[in-house]
mmCIF file with all atom_site columns, C-alpha atoms in Angstrom:
data_model
loop_
_atom_site.group_PDB
_atom_site.id
_atom_site.type_symbol
_atom_site.label_atom_id
_atom_site.label_alt_id
_atom_site.label_comp_id
_atom_site.label_asym_id
_atom_site.label_entity_id
_atom_site.label_seq_id
_atom_site.pdbx_PDB_ins_code
_atom_site.Cartn_x
_atom_site.Cartn_y
_atom_site.Cartn_z
_atom_site.occupancy
_atom_site.B_iso_or_equiv
_atom_site.pdbx_formal_charge
_atom_site.auth_seq_id
_atom_site.auth_comp_id
_atom_site.auth_asym_id
_atom_site.auth_atom_id
_atom_site.pdbx_PDB_model_num
ATOM 1   C CA . MET P 1 1   ? -23.668 -23.206 -99.276  1.00 49.00 ? 379 MET P CA 1
ATOM 2   C CA . THR P 1 2   ? -21.056 -20.483 -99.234  1.00 46.00 ? 380 THR P CA 1
ATOM 3   C CA . THR P 1 3   ? -17.342 -20.938 -99.004  1.00 46.00 ? 381 THR P CA 1
ATOM 4   C CA . PRO P 1 4   ? -15.150 -18.515 -97.091  1.00 46.00 ? 382 PRO P CA 1
ATOM 5   C CA . SER P 1 5   ? -13.072 -16.248 -99.267  1.00 42.00 ? 383 SER P CA 1
ATOM 6   C CA . THR P 1 6   ? -9.537  -15.172 -98.540  1.00 40.00 ? 384 THR P CA 1
ATOM 7   C CA . THR P 1 7   ? -7.735  -12.098 -99.750  1.00 38.00 ? 385 THR P CA 1
ATOM 8   C CA . THR P 1 8   ? -4.012  -12.124 -100.356 1.00 38.00 ? 386 THR P CA 1
ATOM 9   C CA . THR P 1 9   ? -2.115  -8.841  -100.364 1.00 38.00 ? 387 THR P CA 1
ATOM 10  C CA . SER P 1 10  ? 1.335   -8.613  -101.877 1.00 38.00 ? 388 SER P CA 1
ATOM 11  C CA . SER P 1 11  ? 4.085   -7.136  -99.711  1.00 38.00 ? 389 SER P CA 1
ATOM 12  C CA . ALA P 1 12  ? 4.554   -4.257  -102.187 1.00 38.00 ? 390 ALA P CA 1
ATOM 13  C CA . ALA P 1 13  ? 0.882   -3.314  -101.903 1.00 38.00 ? 391 ALA P CA 1
ATOM 14  C CA . ALA P 1 14  ? 1.048   -3.618  -98.137  1.00 39.00 ? 392 ALA P CA 1
ATOM 15  C CA . LYS P 1 15  ? 3.884   -1.092  -97.992  1.00 39.00 ? 393 LYS P CA 1
ATOM 16  C CA . VAL P 1 16  ? 2.112   1.481   -100.178 1.00 37.00 ? 394 VAL P CA 1
ATOM 17  C CA . SER P 1 17  ? -1.556  1.135   -99.319  1.00 40.00 ? 395 SER P CA 1
ATOM 18  C CA . PRO P 1 18  ? -2.721  2.525   -95.954  1.00 43.00 ? 396 PRO P CA 1
ATOM 19  C CA . SER P 1 19  ? -6.010  0.612   -96.203  1.00 41.00 ? 397 SER P CA 1
ATOM 20  C CA . LYS P 1 20  ? -7.835  -0.755  -93.166  1.00 41.00 ? 398 LYS P CA 1
ATOM 21  C CA . GLU P 1 21  ? -7.499  -4.305  -94.563  1.00 40.00 ? 399 GLU P CA 1
ATOM 22  C CA . VAL P 1 22  ? -3.697  -4.091  -94.581  1.00 36.00 ? 400 VAL P CA 1
ATOM 23  C CA . SER P 1 23  ? -3.527  -2.572  -91.106  1.00 40.00 ? 401 SER P CA 1
ATOM 24  C CA . GLU P 1 24  ? -5.718  -5.342  -89.667  1.00 41.00 ? 402 GLU P CA 1
ATOM 25  C CA . SER P 1 25  ? -3.502  -8.003  -91.208  1.00 36.00 ? 403 SER P CA 1
ATOM 26  C CA . HIS P 1 26  ? -0.469  -6.409  -89.500  1.00 41.00 ? 404 HIS P CA 1
ATOM 27  C CA . ARG P 1 27  ? -2.145  -5.972  -86.086  1.00 47.00 ? 405 ARG P CA 1
ATOM 28  C CA . ASP P 1 28  ? 0.626   -7.968  -84.357  1.00 57.00 ? 406 ASP P CA 1
ATOM 29  C CA . LEU P 1 29  ? 3.762   -5.814  -84.046  1.00 73.00 ? 407 LEU P CA 1
ATOM 30  C CA . VAL P 1 30  ? 5.887   -8.829  -83.110  1.00 75.00 ? 408 VAL P CA 1
ATOM 31  C CA . GLY P 1 31  ? 6.424   -10.992 -86.142  1.00 80.00 ? 409 GLY P CA 1
ATOM 32  C CA . GLU P 1 32  ? 8.437   -13.886 -87.404  1.00 86.00 ? 410 GLU P CA 1
ATOM 33  C CA . HIS P 1 33  ? 11.255  -11.598 -88.590  1.00 89.00 ? 411 HIS P CA 1
ATOM 34  C CA . GLY P 1 34  ? 11.410  -9.139  -85.697  1.00 91.00 ? 412 GLY P CA 1
ATOM 35  C CA . ARG P 1 35  ? 9.635   -6.635  -83.493  1.00 87.00 ? 413 ARG P CA 1
ATOM 36  C CA . THR P 1 36  ? 8.311   -3.184  -84.354  1.00 88.00 ? 414 THR P CA 1
ATOM 37  C CA . THR P 1 37  ? 8.481   -0.564  -81.617  1.00 90.00 ? 415 THR P CA 1
ATOM 38  C CA . ILE P 1 38  ? 6.564   2.704   -81.919  1.00 94.00 ? 416 ILE P CA 1
ATOM 39  C CA . ALA P 1 39  ? 7.902   5.606   -79.844  1.00 95.00 ? 417 ALA P CA 1
ATOM 40  C CA . ASP P 1 40  ? 5.609   7.811   -77.771  1.00 96.00 ? 418 ASP P CA 1
ATOM 41  C CA . GLN P 1 41  ? 6.683   10.822  -79.841  1.00 95.00 ? 419 GLN P CA 1
ATOM 42  C CA . VAL P 1 42  ? 5.424   9.174   -83.037  1.00 96.00 ? 420 VAL P CA 1
ATOM 43  C CA . VAL P 1 43  ? 1.971   8.656   -81.532  1.00 98.00 ? 421 VAL P CA 1
ATOM 44  C CA . SER P 1 44  ? 2.032   12.228  -80.144  1.00 97.00 ? 422 SER P CA 1
ATOM 45  C CA . LYS P 1 45  ? 2.773   13.661  -83.585  1.00 97.00 ? 423 LYS P CA 1
ATOM 46  C CA . ILE P 1 46  ? 0.024   11.625  -85.228  1.00 98.00 ? 424 ILE P CA 1
ATOM 47  C CA . ALA P 1 47  ? -2.436  12.808  -82.560  1.00 98.00 ? 425 ALA P CA 1
ATOM 48  C CA . GLY P 1 48  ? -1.352  16.438  -82.968  1.00 97.00 ? 426 GLY P CA 1
ATOM 49  C CA . ILE P 1 49  ? -1.739  16.426  -86.730  1.00 97.00 ? 427 ILE P CA 1
ATOM 50  C CA . ALA P 1 50  ? -5.077  14.598  -86.532  1.00 98.00 ? 428 ALA P CA 1
ATOM 51  C CA . ALA P 1 51  ? -6.458  17.059  -83.957  1.00 98.00 ? 429 ALA P CA 1
ATOM 52  C CA . ARG P 1 52  ? -5.392  20.088  -86.015  1.00 97.00 ? 430 ARG P CA 1
ATOM 53  C CA . GLU P 1 53  ? -7.170  18.668  -89.088  1.00 98.00 ? 431 GLU P CA 1
ATOM 54  C CA . ILE P 1 54  ? -10.557 19.285  -87.451  1.00 98.00 ? 432 ILE P CA 1
ATOM 55  C CA . GLU P 1 55  ? -12.254 22.583  -88.242  1.00 97.00 ? 433 GLU P CA 1
ATOM 56  C CA . GLY P 1 56  ? -12.896 24.538  -85.063  1.00 97.00 ? 434 GLY P CA 1
ATOM 57  C CA . VAL P 1 57  ? -9.577  23.706  -83.373  1.00 97.00 ? 435 VAL P CA 1
ATOM 58  C CA . TYR P 1 58  ? -7.699  26.989  -82.989  1.00 95.00 ? 436 TYR P CA 1
ATOM 59  C CA . ASP P 1 59  ? -4.629  25.658  -81.182  1.00 93.00 ? 437 ASP P CA 1
ATOM 60  C CA . LEU P 1 60  ? -3.433  22.819  -78.974  1.00 94.00 ? 438 LEU P CA 1
ATOM 61  C CA . GLY P 1 61  ? -2.262  23.086  -75.383  1.00 89.00 ? 439 GLY P CA 1
ATOM 62  C CA . GLY P 1 62  ? -3.051  25.204  -72.369  1.00 70.00 ? 440 GLY P CA 1
ATOM 63  C CA . GLN P 1 63  ? -1.842  28.752  -71.850  1.00 59.00 ? 441 GLN P CA 1
ATOM 64  C CA . ALA P 1 64  ? 1.651   27.769  -70.658  1.00 54.00 ? 442 ALA P CA 1
ATOM 65  C CA . ALA P 1 65  ? 2.186   25.396  -73.598  1.00 50.00 ? 443 ALA P CA 1
ATOM 66  C CA . ARG P 1 66  ? 1.033   28.061  -76.066  1.00 48.00 ? 444 ARG P CA 1
ATOM 67  C CA . ILE P 1 67  ? 3.410   30.658  -74.548  1.00 55.00 ? 445 ILE P CA 1
ATOM 68  C CA . VAL P 1 68  ? 6.328   28.233  -74.850  1.00 53.00 ? 446 VAL P CA 1
ATOM 69  C CA . GLY P 1 69  ? 5.210   27.517  -78.428  1.00 53.00 ? 447 GLY P CA 1
ATOM 70  C CA . ARG P 1 70  ? 5.250   31.225  -79.307  1.00 58.00 ? 448 ARG P CA 1
ATOM 71  C CA . VAL P 1 71  ? 8.754   31.584  -77.869  1.00 57.00 ? 449 VAL P CA 1
ATOM 72  C CA . ARG P 1 72  ? 9.833   28.531  -79.886  1.00 54.00 ? 450 ARG P CA 1
ATOM 73  C CA . GLU P 1 73  ? 8.371   30.075  -83.066  1.00 56.00 ? 451 GLU P CA 1
ATOM 74  C CA . ALA P 1 74  ? 10.402  33.251  -82.473  1.00 58.00 ? 452 ALA P CA 1
ATOM 75  C CA . ILE P 1 75  ? 13.699  31.341  -82.397  1.00 60.00 ? 453 ILE P CA 1
ATOM 76  C CA . PRO P 1 76  ? 15.184  31.587  -85.907  1.00 58.00 ? 454 PRO P CA 1
ATOM 77  C CA . VAL P 1 77  ? 17.080  28.272  -85.974  1.00 56.00 ? 455 VAL P CA 1
ATOM 78  C CA . GLY P 1 78  ? 15.364  25.023  -85.055  1.00 54.00 ? 456 GLY P CA 1
ATOM 79  C CA . GLY P 1 79  ? 12.247  26.827  -83.884  1.00 51.00 ? 457 GLY P CA 1
ATOM 80  C CA . GLY P 1 80  ? 8.756   26.444  -85.186  1.00 52.00 ? 458 GLY P CA 1
ATOM 81  C CA . GLN P 1 81  ? 5.509   25.184  -83.809  1.00 57.00 ? 459 GLN P CA 1
ATOM 82  C CA . SER P 1 82  ? 5.702   21.894  -81.956  1.00 80.00 ? 460 SER P CA 1
ATOM 83  C CA . ILE P 1 83  ? 3.274   19.362  -83.365  1.00 88.00 ? 461 ILE P CA 1
ATOM 84  C CA . THR P 1 84  ? 3.113   17.656  -79.978  1.00 91.00 ? 462 THR P CA 1
ATOM 85  C CA . GLN P 1 85  ? 2.248   20.806  -77.990  1.00 90.00 ? 463 GLN P CA 1
ATOM 86  C CA . GLY P 1 86  ? -0.507  20.037  -75.488  1.00 93.00 ? 464 GLY P CA 1
ATOM 87  C CA . ILE P 1 87  ? -0.430  16.280  -76.088  1.00 96.00 ? 465 ILE P CA 1
ATOM 88  C CA . SER P 1 88  ? 0.540   13.511  -73.708  1.00 96.00 ? 466 SER P CA 1
ATOM 89  C CA . VAL P 1 89  ? 0.492   9.824   -74.636  1.00 98.00 ? 467 VAL P CA 1
ATOM 90  C CA . GLU P 1 90  ? 1.140   6.444   -73.080  1.00 97.00 ? 468 GLU P CA 1
ATOM 91  C CA . VAL P 1 91  ? 2.142   3.724   -75.518  1.00 96.00 ? 469 VAL P CA 1
ATOM 92  C CA . GLY P 1 92  ? 2.259   0.038   -74.669  1.00 93.00 ? 470 GLY P CA 1
ATOM 93  C CA . GLU P 1 93  ? 2.984   -2.981  -76.836  1.00 90.00 ? 471 GLU P CA 1
ATOM 94  C CA . LYS P 1 94  ? -0.502  -3.085  -78.355  1.00 93.00 ? 472 LYS P CA 1
ATOM 95  C CA . GLN P 1 95  ? -2.384  -0.072  -76.967  1.00 97.00 ? 473 GLN P CA 1
ATOM 96  C CA . ALA P 1 96  ? -2.122  3.698   -76.674  1.00 98.00 ? 474 ALA P CA 1
ATOM 97  C CA . ALA P 1 97  ? -3.900  6.320   -74.570  1.00 98.00 ? 475 ALA P CA 1
ATOM 98  C CA . VAL P 1 98  ? -3.952  10.035  -75.421  1.00 98.00 ? 476 VAL P CA 1
ATOM 99  C CA . ASP P 1 99  ? -4.575  13.182  -73.371  1.00 98.00 ? 477 ASP P CA 1
ATOM 100 C CA . LEU P 1 100 ? -4.804  16.442  -75.275  1.00 97.00 ? 478 LEU P CA 1
ATOM 101 C CA . GLY P 1 101 ? -5.740  20.010  -74.522  1.00 97.00 ? 479 GLY P CA 1
ATOM 102 C CA . LEU P 1 102 ? -7.034  22.462  -77.063  1.00 96.00 ? 480 LEU P CA 1
ATOM 103 C CA . VAL P 1 103 ? -8.397  25.927  -77.702  1.00 96.00 ? 481 VAL P CA 1
ATOM 104 C CA . ALA P 1 104 ? -11.671 25.984  -79.638  1.00 97.00 ? 482 ALA P CA 1
ATOM 105 C CA . ASN P 1 105 ? -12.834 28.703  -81.995  1.00 97.00 ? 483 ASN P CA 1
ATOM 106 C CA . TYR P 1 106 ? -15.772 30.703  -80.656  1.00 97.00 ? 484 TYR P CA 1
ATOM 107 C CA . GLY P 1 107 ? -19.126 29.540  -81.997  1.00 97.00 ? 485 GLY P CA 1
ATOM 108 C CA . VAL P 1 108 ? -18.177 25.894  -82.429  1.00 97.00 ? 486 VAL P CA 1
ATOM 109 C CA . ALA P 1 109 ? -20.266 23.308  -80.588  1.00 98.00 ? 487 ALA P CA 1
ATOM 110 C CA . ILE P 1 110 ? -17.662 22.096  -78.108  1.00 98.00 ? 488 ILE P CA 1
ATOM 111 C CA . HIS P 1 111 ? -19.211 18.655  -77.589  1.00 98.00 ? 489 HIS P CA 1
ATOM 112 C CA . ASP P 1 112 ? -19.280 18.032  -81.360  1.00 98.00 ? 490 ASP P CA 1
ATOM 113 C CA . LEU P 1 113 ? -15.739 19.382  -81.716  1.00 98.00 ? 491 LEU P CA 1
ATOM 114 C CA . ALA P 1 114 ? -14.439 17.039  -79.011  1.00 98.00 ? 492 ALA P CA 1
ATOM 115 C CA . ALA P 1 115 ? -16.209 14.068  -80.619  1.00 99.00 ? 493 ALA P CA 1
ATOM 116 C CA . ALA P 1 116 ? -14.745 14.893  -84.056  1.00 99.00 ? 494 ALA P CA 1
ATOM 117 C CA . VAL P 1 117 ? -11.226 15.362  -82.661  1.00 99.00 ? 495 VAL P CA 1
ATOM 118 C CA . ARG P 1 118 ? -11.486 12.129  -80.650  1.00 99.00 ? 496 ARG P CA 1
ATOM 119 C CA . SER P 1 119 ? -12.688 10.157  -83.682  1.00 99.00 ? 497 SER P CA 1
ATOM 120 C CA . ASN P 1 120 ? -9.994  11.547  -86.004  1.00 99.00 ? 498 ASN P CA 1
ATOM 121 C CA . VAL P 1 121 ? -7.215  10.944  -83.471  1.00 99.00 ? 499 VAL P CA 1
ATOM 122 C CA . ILE P 1 122 ? -8.348  7.354   -82.861  1.00 99.00 ? 500 ILE P CA 1
ATOM 123 C CA . ASN P 1 123 ? -8.712  6.573   -86.571  1.00 99.00 ? 501 ASN P CA 1
ATOM 124 C CA . SER P 1 124 ? -5.348  8.118   -87.474  1.00 99.00 ? 502 SER P CA 1
ATOM 125 C CA . ILE P 1 125 ? -3.375  6.371   -84.732  1.00 99.00 ? 503 ILE P CA 1
ATOM 126 C CA . GLU P 1 126 ? -5.018  2.984   -85.294  1.00 98.00 ? 504 GLU P CA 1
ATOM 127 C CA . GLN P 1 127 ? -4.615  3.150   -89.068  1.00 98.00 ? 505 GLN P CA 1
ATOM 128 C CA . MET P 1 128 ? -0.985  4.280   -89.014  1.00 98.00 ? 506 MET P CA 1
ATOM 129 C CA . THR P 1 129 ? 0.334   2.212   -86.102  1.00 97.00 ? 507 THR P CA 1
ATOM 130 C CA . SER P 1 130 ? -2.057  -0.736  -85.634  1.00 95.00 ? 508 SER P CA 1
ATOM 131 C CA . LEU P 1 131 ? -2.160  0.163   -81.935  1.00 97.00 ? 509 LEU P CA 1
ATOM 132 C CA . GLU P 1 132 ? -5.555  -0.012  -80.232  1.00 98.00 ? 510 GLU P CA 1
ATOM 133 C CA . VAL P 1 133 ? -6.437  3.413   -78.813  1.00 98.00 ? 511 VAL P CA 1
ATOM 134 C CA . THR P 1 134 ? -8.057  2.807   -75.434  1.00 98.00 ? 512 THR P CA 1
ATOM 135 C CA . GLU P 1 135 ? -8.983  6.430   -74.705  1.00 98.00 ? 513 GLU P CA 1
ATOM 136 C CA . VAL P 1 136 ? -8.610  10.002  -75.908  1.00 99.00 ? 514 VAL P CA 1
ATOM 137 C CA . ASN P 1 137 ? -9.198  12.494  -73.100  1.00 99.00 ? 515 ASN P CA 1
ATOM 138 C CA . ILE P 1 138 ? -9.771  16.069  -74.280  1.00 98.00 ? 516 ILE P CA 1
ATOM 139 C CA . ALA P 1 139 ? -9.551  19.223  -72.158  1.00 97.00 ? 517 ALA P CA 1
ATOM 140 C CA . ILE P 1 140 ? -10.878 22.457  -73.668  1.00 97.00 ? 518 ILE P CA 1
ATOM 141 C CA . HIS P 1 141 ? -8.588  25.109  -72.156  1.00 95.00 ? 519 HIS P CA 1
ATOM 142 C CA . ASP P 1 142 ? -9.945  28.237  -73.816  1.00 95.00 ? 520 ASP P CA 1
ATOM 143 C CA . ILE P 1 143 ? -12.146 29.757  -76.497  1.00 95.00 ? 521 ILE P CA 1
ATOM 144 C CA . HIS P 1 144 ? -10.566 31.899  -79.213  1.00 94.00 ? 522 HIS P CA 1
ATOM 145 C CA . PHE P 1 145 ? -12.335 35.029  -80.467  1.00 92.00 ? 523 PHE P CA 1
ATOM 146 C CA . GLU P 1 146 ? -11.226 36.609  -83.733  1.00 85.00 ? 524 GLU P CA 1
ATOM 147 C CA . ASP P 1 147 ? -10.997 39.921  -81.835  1.00 76.00 ? 525 ASP P CA 1
ATOM 148 C CA . ASP P 1 148 ? -8.533  38.424  -79.303  1.00 63.00 ? 526 ASP P CA 1
ATOM 149 C CA . GLU P 1 149 ? -5.568  39.057  -81.588  1.00 60.00 ? 527 GLU P CA 1
ATOM 150 C CA . THR P 1 150 ? -6.358  42.698  -82.361  1.00 53.00 ? 528 THR P CA 1
ATOM 151 C CA . THR P 1 151 ? -8.042  43.973  -79.191  1.00 48.00 ? 529 THR P CA 1
ATOM 152 C CA . GLY P 1 152 ? -4.841  44.570  -77.224  1.00 48.00 ? 530 GLY P CA 1
ATOM 153 C CA . GLU P 1 153 ? -3.105  46.385  -80.075  1.00 51.00 ? 531 GLU P CA 1
ATOM 154 C CA . THR P 1 154 ? -5.804  48.879  -81.097  1.00 52.00 ? 532 THR P CA 1
ATOM 155 C CA . ALA P 1 155 ? -7.641  49.539  -77.841  1.00 56.00 ? 533 ALA P CA 1
ATOM 156 C CA . GLU P 1 156 ? -7.566  53.057  -76.437  1.00 68.00 ? 534 GLU P CA 1
ATOM 157 C CA . PRO P 1 157 ? -5.983  53.361  -72.994  1.00 70.00 ? 535 PRO P CA 1
ATOM 158 C CA . ARG P 1 158 ? -8.506  53.703  -70.194  1.00 73.00 ? 536 ARG P CA 1
ATOM 159 C CA . VAL P 1 159 ? -6.477  56.352  -68.377  1.00 80.00 ? 537 VAL P CA 1
ATOM 160 C CA . GLN P 1 160 ? -4.185  59.173  -69.471  1.00 70.00 ? 538 GLN P CA 1
#
């Protein structure tokens, strides 16, 4: 005969440790002492960082988003790359849904890349927020070739 075991986690350990056990014990964002609200932008940033962690992702967003991102990078004050570029989220009380667009490096198996990005985004959001991710929709907008960056600069003109 076996007896059920229980694990007690101190509040100090719960604050420091990002373990799955702690996140499952805090699944309810409405507690005895108050409510925790997670903004859409927080989930967008987590998704953006998680997607960029996967090898084979060149950039996030479609062409228009990448152009705006390049303009933003050129601005000296307050500029820089937006982590949420190409990402759209819907966040409810207990669930989140993510849509993201990306540019893949040439030679990467796109199906495998999408699966890896989807898995990393889901795991990161669920671990950090305790929200259930219902879906991650991925649109591959383009393929990046290493020659793309240099072709326009060094090519000979076709006419004189």
